[in-house]
Tab-separated table of C-alpha atoms in Angstrom:
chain	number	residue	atom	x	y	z
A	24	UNK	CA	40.551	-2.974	26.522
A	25	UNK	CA	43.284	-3.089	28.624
A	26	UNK	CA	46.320	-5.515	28.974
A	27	UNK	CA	46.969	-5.329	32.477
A	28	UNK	CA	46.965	-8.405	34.490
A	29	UNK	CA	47.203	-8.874	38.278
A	30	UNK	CA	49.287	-11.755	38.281
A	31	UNK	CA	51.105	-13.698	35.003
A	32	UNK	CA	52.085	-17.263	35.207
A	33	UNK	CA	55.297	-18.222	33.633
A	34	UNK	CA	55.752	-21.908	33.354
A	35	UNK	CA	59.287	-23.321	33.184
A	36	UNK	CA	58.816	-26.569	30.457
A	37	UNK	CA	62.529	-26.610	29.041
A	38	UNK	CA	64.263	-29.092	30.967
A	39	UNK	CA	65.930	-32.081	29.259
A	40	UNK	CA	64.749	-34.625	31.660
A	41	UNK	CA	67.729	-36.603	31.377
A	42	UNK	CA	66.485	-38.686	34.777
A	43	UNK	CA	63.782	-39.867	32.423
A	44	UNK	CA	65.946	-41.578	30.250
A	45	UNK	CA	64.258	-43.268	27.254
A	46	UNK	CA	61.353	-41.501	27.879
A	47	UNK	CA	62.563	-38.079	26.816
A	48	UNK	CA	64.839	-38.670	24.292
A	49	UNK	CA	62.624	-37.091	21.776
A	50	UNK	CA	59.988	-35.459	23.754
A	51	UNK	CA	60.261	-32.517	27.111
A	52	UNK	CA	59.761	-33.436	30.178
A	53	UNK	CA	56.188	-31.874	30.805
A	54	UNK	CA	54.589	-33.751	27.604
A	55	UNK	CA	55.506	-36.979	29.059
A	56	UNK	CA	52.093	-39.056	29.295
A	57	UNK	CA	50.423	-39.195	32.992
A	58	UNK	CA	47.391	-41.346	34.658
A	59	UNK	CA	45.796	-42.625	31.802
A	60	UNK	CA	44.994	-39.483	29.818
A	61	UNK	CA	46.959	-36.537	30.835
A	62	UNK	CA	50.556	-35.299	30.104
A	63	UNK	CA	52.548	-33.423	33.066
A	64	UNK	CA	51.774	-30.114	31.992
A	65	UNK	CA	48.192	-31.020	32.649
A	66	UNK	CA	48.895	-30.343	36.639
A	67	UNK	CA	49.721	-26.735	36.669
A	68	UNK	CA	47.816	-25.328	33.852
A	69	UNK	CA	44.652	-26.461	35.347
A	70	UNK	CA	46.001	-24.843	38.737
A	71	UNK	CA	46.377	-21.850	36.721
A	72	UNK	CA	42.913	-21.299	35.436
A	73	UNK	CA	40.863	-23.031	38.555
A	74	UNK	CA	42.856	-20.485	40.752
A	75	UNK	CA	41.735	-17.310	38.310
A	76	UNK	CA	45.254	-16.595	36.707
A	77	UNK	CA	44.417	-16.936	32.564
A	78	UNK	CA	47.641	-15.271	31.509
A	79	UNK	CA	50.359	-18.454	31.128
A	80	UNK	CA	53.672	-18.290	29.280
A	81	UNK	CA	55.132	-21.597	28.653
A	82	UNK	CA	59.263	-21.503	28.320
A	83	UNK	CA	59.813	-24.493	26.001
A	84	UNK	CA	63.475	-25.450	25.111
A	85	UNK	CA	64.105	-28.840	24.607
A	86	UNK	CA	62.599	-31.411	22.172
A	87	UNK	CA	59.726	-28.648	22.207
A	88	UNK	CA	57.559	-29.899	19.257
A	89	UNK	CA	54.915	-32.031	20.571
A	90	UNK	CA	54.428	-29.847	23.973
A	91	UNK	CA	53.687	-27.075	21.369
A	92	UNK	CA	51.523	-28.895	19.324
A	93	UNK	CA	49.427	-29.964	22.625
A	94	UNK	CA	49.037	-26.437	24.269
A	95	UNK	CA	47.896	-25.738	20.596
A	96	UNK	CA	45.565	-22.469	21.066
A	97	UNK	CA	44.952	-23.530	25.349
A	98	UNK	CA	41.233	-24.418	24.482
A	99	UNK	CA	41.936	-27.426	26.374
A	100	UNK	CA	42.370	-25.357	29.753
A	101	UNK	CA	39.715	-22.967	28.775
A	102	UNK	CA	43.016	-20.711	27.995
A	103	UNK	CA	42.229	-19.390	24.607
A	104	UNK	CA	41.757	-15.733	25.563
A	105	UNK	CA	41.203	-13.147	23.926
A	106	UNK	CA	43.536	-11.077	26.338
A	107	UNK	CA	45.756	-13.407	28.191
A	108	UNK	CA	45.889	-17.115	27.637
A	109	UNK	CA	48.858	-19.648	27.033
A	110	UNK	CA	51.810	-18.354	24.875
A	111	UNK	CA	54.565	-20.811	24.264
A	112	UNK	CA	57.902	-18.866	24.652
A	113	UNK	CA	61.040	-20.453	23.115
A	114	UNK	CA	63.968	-18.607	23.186
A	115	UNK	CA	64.365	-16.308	20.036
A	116	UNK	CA	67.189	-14.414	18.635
A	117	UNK	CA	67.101	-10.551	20.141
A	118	UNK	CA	69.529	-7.458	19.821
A	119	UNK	CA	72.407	-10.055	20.486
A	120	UNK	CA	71.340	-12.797	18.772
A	121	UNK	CA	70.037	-15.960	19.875
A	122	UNK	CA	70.709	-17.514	22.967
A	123	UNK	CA	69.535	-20.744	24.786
A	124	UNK	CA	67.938	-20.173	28.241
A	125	UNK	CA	70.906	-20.696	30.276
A	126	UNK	CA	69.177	-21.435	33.435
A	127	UNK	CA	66.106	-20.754	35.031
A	128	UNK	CA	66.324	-17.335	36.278
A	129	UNK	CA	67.770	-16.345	32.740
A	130	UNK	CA	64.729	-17.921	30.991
A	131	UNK	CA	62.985	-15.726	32.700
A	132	UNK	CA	65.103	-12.522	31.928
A	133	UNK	CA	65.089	-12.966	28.478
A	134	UNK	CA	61.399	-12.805	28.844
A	135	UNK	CA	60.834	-9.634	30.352
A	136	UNK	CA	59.364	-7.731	27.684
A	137	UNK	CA	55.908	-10.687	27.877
A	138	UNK	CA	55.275	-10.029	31.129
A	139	UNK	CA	55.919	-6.371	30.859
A	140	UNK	CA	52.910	-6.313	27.811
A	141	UNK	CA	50.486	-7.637	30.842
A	142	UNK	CA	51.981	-4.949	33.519
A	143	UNK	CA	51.350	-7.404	36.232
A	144	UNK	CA	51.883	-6.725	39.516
A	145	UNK	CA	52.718	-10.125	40.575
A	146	UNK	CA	54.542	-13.117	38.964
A	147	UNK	CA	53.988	-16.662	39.596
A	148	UNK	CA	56.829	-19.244	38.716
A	149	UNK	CA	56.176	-22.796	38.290
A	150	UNK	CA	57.761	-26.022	36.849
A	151	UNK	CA	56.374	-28.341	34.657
A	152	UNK	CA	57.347	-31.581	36.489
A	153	UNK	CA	54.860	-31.763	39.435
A	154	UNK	CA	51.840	-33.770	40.116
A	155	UNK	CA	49.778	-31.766	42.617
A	156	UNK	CA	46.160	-29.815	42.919
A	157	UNK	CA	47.081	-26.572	44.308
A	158	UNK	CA	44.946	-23.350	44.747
A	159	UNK	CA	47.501	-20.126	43.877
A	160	UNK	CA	45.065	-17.555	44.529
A	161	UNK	CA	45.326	-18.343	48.038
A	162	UNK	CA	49.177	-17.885	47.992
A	163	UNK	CA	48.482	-14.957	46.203
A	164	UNK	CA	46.492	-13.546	48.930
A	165	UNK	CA	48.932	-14.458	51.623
A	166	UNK	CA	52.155	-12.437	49.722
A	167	UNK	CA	49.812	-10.117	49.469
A	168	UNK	CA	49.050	-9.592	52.922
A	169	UNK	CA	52.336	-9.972	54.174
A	170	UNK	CA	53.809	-7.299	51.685
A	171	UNK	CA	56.274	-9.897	50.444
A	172	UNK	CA	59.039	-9.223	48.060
A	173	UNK	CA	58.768	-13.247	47.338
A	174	UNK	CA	56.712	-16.043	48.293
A	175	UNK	CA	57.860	-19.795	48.587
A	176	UNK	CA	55.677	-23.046	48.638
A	177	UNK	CA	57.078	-25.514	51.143
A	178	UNK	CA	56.409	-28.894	52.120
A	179	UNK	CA	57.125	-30.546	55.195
A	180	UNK	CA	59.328	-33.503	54.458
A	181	UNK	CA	61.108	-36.052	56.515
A	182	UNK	CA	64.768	-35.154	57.697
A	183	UNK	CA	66.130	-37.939	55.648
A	184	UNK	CA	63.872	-35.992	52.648
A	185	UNK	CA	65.337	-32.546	53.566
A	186	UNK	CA	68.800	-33.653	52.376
A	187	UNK	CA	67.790	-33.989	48.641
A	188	UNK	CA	65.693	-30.219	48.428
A	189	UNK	CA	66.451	-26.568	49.192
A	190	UNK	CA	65.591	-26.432	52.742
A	191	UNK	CA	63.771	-22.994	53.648
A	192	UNK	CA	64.629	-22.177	57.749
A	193	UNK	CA	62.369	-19.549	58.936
A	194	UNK	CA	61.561	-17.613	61.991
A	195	UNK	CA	58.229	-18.366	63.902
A	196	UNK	CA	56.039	-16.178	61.583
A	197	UNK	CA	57.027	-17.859	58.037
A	198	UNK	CA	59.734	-15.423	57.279
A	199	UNK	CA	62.600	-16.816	55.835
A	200	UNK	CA	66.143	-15.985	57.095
A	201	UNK	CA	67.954	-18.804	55.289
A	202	UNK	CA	67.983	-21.048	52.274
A	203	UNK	CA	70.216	-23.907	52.089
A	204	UNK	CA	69.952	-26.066	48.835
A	205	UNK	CA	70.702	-29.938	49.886
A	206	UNK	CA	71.917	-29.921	52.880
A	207	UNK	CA	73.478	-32.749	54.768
A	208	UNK	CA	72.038	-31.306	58.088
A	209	UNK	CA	69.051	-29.410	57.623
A	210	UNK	CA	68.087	-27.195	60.175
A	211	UNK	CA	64.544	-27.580	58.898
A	212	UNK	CA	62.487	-29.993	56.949
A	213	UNK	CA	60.318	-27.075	54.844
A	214	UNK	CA	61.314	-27.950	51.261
A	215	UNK	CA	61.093	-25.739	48.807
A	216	UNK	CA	58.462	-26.716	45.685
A	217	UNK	CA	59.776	-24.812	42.871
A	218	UNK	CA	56.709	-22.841	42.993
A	219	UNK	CA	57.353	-18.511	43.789
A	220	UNK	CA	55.408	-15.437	43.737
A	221	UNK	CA	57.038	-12.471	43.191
A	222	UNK	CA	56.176	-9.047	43.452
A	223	UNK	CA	56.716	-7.943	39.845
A	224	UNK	CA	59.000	-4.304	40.028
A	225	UNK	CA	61.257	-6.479	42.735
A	226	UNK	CA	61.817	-9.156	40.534
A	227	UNK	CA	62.344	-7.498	37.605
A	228	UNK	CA	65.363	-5.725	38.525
A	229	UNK	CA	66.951	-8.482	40.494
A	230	UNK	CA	66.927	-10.120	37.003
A	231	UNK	CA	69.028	-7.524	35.238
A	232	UNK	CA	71.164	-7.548	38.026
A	233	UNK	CA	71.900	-11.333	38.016
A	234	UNK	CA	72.104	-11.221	34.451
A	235	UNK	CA	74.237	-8.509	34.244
A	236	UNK	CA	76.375	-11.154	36.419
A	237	UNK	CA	79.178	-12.650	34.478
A	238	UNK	CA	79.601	-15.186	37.767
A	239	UNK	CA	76.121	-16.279	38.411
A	240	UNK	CA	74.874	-19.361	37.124
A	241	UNK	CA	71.400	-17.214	36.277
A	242	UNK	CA	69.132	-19.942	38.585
A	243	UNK	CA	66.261	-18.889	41.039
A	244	UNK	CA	67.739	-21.551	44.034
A	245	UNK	CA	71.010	-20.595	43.370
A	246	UNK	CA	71.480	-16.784	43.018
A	247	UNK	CA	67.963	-15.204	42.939
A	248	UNK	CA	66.824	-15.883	46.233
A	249	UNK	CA	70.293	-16.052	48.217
A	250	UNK	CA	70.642	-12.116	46.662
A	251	UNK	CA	67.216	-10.971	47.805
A	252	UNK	CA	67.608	-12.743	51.212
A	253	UNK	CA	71.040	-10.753	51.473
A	254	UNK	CA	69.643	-7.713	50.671
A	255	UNK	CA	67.252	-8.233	53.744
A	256	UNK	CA	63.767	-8.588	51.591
A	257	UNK	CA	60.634	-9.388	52.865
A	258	UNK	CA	60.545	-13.606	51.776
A	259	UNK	CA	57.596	-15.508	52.936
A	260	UNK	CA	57.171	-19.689	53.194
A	261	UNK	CA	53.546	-20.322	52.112
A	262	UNK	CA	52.788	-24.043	53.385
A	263	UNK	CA	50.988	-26.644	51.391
A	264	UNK	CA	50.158	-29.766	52.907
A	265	UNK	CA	48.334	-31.484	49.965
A	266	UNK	CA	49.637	-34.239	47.571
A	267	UNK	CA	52.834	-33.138	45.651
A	268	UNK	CA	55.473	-34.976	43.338
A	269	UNK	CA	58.344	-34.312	41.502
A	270	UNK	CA	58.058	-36.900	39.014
A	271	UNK	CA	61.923	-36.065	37.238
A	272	UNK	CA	62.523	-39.485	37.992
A	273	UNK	CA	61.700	-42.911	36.215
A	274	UNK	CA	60.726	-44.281	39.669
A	275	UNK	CA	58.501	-41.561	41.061
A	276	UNK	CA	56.574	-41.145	37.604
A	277	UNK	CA	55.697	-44.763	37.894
A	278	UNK	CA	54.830	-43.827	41.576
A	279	UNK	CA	52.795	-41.485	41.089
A	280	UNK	CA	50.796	-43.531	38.646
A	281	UNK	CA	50.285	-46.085	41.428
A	282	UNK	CA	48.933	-43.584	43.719
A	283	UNK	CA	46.587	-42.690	41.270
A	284	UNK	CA	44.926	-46.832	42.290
A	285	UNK	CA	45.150	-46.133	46.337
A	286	UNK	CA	42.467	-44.158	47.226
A	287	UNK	CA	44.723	-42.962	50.532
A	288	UNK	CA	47.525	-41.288	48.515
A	289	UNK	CA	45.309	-37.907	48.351
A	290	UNK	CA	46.223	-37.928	44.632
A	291	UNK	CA	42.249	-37.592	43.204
A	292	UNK	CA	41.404	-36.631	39.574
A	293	UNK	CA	37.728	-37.312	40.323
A	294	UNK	CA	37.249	-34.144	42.285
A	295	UNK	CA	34.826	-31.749	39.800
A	296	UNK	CA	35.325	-28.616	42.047
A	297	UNK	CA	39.005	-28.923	41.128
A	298	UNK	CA	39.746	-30.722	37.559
A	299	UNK	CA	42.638	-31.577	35.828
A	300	UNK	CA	41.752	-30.709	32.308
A	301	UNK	CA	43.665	-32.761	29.646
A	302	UNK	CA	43.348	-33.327	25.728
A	303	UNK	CA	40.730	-36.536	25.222
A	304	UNK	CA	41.943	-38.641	22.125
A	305	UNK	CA	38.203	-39.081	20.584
A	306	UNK	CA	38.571	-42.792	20.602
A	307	UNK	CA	36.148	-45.019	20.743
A	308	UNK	CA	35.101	-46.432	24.471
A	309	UNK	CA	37.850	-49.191	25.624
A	310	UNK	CA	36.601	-53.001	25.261
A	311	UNK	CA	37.618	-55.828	27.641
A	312	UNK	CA	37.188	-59.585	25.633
A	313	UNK	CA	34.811	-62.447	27.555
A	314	UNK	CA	37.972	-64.153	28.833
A	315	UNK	CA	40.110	-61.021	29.877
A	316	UNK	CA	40.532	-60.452	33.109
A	317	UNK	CA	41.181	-56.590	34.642
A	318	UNK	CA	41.742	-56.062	38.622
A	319	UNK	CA	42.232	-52.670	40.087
A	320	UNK	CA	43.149	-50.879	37.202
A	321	UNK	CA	42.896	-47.534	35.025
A	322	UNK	CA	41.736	-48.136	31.900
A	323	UNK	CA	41.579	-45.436	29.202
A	324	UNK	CA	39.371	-44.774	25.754
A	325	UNK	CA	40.260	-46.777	22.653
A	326	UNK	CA	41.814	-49.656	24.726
A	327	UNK	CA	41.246	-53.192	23.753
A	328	UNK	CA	41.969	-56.261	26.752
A	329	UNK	CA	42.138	-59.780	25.808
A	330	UNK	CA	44.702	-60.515	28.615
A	331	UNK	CA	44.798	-60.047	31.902
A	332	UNK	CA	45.888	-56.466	33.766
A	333	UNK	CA	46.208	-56.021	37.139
A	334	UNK	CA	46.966	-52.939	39.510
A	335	UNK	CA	48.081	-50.866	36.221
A	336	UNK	CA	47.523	-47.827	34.345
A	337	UNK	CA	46.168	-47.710	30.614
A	338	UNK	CA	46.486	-44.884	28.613
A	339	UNK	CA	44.538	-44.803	25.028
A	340	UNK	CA	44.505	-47.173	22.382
A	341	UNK	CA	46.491	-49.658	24.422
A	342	UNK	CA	46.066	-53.155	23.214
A	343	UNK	CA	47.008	-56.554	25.470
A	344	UNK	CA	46.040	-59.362	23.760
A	345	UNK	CA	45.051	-63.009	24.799
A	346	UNK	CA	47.166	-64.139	27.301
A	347	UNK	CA	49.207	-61.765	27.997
A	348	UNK	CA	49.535	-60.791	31.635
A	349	UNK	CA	50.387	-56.764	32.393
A	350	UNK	CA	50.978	-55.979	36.593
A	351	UNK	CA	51.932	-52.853	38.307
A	352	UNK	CA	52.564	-51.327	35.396
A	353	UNK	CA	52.113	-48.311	33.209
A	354	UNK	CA	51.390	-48.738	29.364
A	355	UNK	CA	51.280	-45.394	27.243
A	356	UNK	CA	49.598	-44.420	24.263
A	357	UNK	CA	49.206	-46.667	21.520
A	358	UNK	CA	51.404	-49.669	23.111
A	359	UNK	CA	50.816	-53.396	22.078
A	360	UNK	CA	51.378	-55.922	24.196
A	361	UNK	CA	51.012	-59.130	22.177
A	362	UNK	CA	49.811	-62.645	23.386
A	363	UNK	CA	51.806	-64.501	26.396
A	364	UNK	CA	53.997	-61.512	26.619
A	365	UNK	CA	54.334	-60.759	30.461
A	366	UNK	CA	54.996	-56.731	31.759
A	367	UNK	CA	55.092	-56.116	35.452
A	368	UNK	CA	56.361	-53.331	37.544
A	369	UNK	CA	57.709	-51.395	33.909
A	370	UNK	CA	56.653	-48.493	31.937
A	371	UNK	CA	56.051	-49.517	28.254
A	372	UNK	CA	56.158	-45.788	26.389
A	373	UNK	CA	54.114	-44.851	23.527
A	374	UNK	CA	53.530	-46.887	20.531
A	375	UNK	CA	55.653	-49.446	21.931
A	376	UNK	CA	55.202	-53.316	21.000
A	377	UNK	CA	55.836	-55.984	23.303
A	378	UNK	CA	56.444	-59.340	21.229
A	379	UNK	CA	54.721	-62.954	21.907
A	380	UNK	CA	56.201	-64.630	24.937
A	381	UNK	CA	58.935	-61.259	25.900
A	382	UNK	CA	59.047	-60.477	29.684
A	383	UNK	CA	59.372	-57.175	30.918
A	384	UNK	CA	60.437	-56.219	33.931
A	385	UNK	CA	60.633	-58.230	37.235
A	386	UNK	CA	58.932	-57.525	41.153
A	387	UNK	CA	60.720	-56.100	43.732
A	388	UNK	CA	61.022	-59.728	45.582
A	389	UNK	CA	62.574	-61.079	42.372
A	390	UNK	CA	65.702	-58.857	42.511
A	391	UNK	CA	67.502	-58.694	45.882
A	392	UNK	CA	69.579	-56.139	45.019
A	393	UNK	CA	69.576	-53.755	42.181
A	394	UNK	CA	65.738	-53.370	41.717
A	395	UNK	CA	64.253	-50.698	39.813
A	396	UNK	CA	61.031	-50.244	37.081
A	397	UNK	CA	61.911	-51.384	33.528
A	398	UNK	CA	61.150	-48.846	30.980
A	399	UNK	CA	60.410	-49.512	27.225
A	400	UNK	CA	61.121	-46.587	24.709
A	401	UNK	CA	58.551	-45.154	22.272
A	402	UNK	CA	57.872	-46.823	19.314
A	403	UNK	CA	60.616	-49.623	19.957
A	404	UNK	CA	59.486	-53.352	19.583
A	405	UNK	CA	60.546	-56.241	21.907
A	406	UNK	CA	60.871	-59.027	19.673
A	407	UNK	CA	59.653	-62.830	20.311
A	408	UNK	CA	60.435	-64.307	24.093
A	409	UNK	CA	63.320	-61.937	24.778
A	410	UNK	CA	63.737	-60.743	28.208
A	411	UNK	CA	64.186	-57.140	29.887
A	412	UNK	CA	65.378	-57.050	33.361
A	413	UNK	CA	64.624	-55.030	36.292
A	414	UNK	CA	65.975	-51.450	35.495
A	415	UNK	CA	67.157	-51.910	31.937
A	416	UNK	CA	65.929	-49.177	29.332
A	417	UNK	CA	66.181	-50.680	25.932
A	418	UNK	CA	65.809	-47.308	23.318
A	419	UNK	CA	66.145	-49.883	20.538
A	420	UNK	CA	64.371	-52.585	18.321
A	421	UNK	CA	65.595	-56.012	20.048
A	422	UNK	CA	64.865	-59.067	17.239
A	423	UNK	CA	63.233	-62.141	18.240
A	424	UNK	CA	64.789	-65.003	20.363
A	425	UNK	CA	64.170	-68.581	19.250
């Protein structure tokens, strides 16, 4: 049987995450734990299959181990193929030895000889740090009937936006003639979403070329695209005008969380012509106690709620016992918040244990100036009545305050 694919997906899942803080210390960015009973990577593997592309390669770098052990064999996202299917691909010590992906366009490079064992014609690029529902087949069907060398997702953002993306200015038909990464006067407010189709034989040697590069910082934004648009290719904008995050930061993961509880964000998981497949713990059903009280919430399996929870986000086997009070807040995996401990407008990570009588965390109204979502680390406990402000990230066991 043959190999060939139309189009490959390679994933990009080897960032540090370092605007995560706490949170990825020990874990990449795309395993971090989302709405209740997904992880990042969640998002765009499910684009991958529900848009017909079953050939994924996963670039893992940093902290790799428990994003490999969750892609596992890609049953999950019905991507345990025969031919095809998810392939985690760290880098690995070649003719010159072994290297660390140097930057995103290199990551790719040095894995050439995968997507050459498919002979694709096309080659989709994506990160594994966005929340979005996105349809690529239909991309692929626009680059393909524009004859594009490369095809860009865009979003329309506000001018004040524009300044913190690479900004895509085009002529009237899509085309782009410029790209300008952060600028402090866009011309345009189409920002770039990290998300590319290439035709395959055009990318491929723009790669050796940049590689071969001892100047270029081996990046897609910053050499990749500004060589093809200088050699006059044919670069398309494809817009998308449906919910999209970057959630690389501590306050738009706990953002998009929230969305996921207003049913006008356009963020919806309940859609079954378009689901977000995730790995289901196989605990038992969550339990809520006589006296508990839960108001516009997500609750996940395995959870058990003696206290009360309000416009928050459960994930599995998250315990809040009797009288303890969790709001606008998201509480991971395994997390214990014990009795008369208070958590509001924080992230508790997983395994976490809030002690009797701590406070976590403070509303916006509280802190005049410096606000910002307290974040707990995995596994760290919060001992007895002690108190974490607005913003503060402990990584560390704090004892008990008498």
């Amino acid at each position: 049987m043959s190999r060939k694919k139309e189009c490959v997906a390679m994933l990009l899942a080897g960032g540090r995450g370092s605007r995560l803080y706490v949170l990825t210390q020990n874990v990449a960015k795309p395993a971090v734990p989302f709405g209740g009973k997904y992880r990042i990577i969640d998002f765009p593997l499910s684009n991958c299959v529900n848009s017909g592309i079953d050939t994924v390669g996963v670039l893992t770098q940093y902290e790799p181990h428990v994003l490999n052990v969750y892609l596992a064999n890609g049953q999950t996202w019905d991507l345990d193929r025969l031919y095809g299917g998810v392939y985690a691909l760290p880098p690995y010590e070649g003719g010159k030895g072994s290297e660390w992906y140097k930057g995103t366009a290199n990551a790719i490079y040095q894995n050439i000889s995968f997507i050459d064992e498919y002979d694709p014609e096309y080659v989709l690029i994506l990160s594994g740090d966005h929340i979005y529902k996105m349809d690529y087949d239909k991309m692929l069907d626009q680059h393909k009937e524009k004859n594009a060398a490369a095809t860009i997702a865009v979003l329309n953002v506000t001018l004040e936006e524009a300044k913190r993306f690479g900004i895509m200015n085009c002529n009237p038909d899509g085309s782009i003639y410029e790209f300008e990464e952060k600028p402090a006067h866009p011309k345009s407010t189409l920002a770039s979403m990290g998300i590319y189709i290439f035709t395959w034989s055009k990318l491929r040697k723009y790669l050796i070329e940049d590689e071969n590069n001892p100047e270029s910082s081996n990046d897609f934004g910053k050499n990749i695209i500004p060589a093809m648009l200088a050699r006059g290719e044919n670069m398309q904008t494809y817009r998308f005008d449906g919910y999209w995050k970057d959630v690389g930061t501590i306050e738009s993961l706990w953002e998009a969380n929230m969305d996921l509880l207003s049913p006008n964000s356009g963020l919806n998981l309940e859609d079954g012509d378009w689901r977000i497949y995730g790995r289901t713990t196989g605990a038992p059903p969550h339990f809520t106690g006589k006296n508990a009280q839960v108001k516009h919430s997500l609750l996940s399996e395995g959870c058990e709620i003696e206290g009360d929870v309000t416009n928050s986000v459960l994930f599995p086997n998250v315990t809040v016992e009797a009288g303890a009070k969790v709001e606008y807040s998201i509480i991971m995996p395994g997390a214990t918040i014990e009795k008369g401990a208070e958590v509001k407008y924080a992230i508790v990570a997983e395994d976490a244990r809030i002690c009797a009588g701590a406070k976590i965390g403070n509303a916006p109204d509280e802190v005049k100036d410096d606000w910002g979502v307290a974040v707990v680390a995995p596994g760290i406990s919060i001992g007895k009545n002690v108190v974490v402000a607005a913003k503060e990230m402990p990584d560390k066991d704090i004892p008990d305050v008498e």
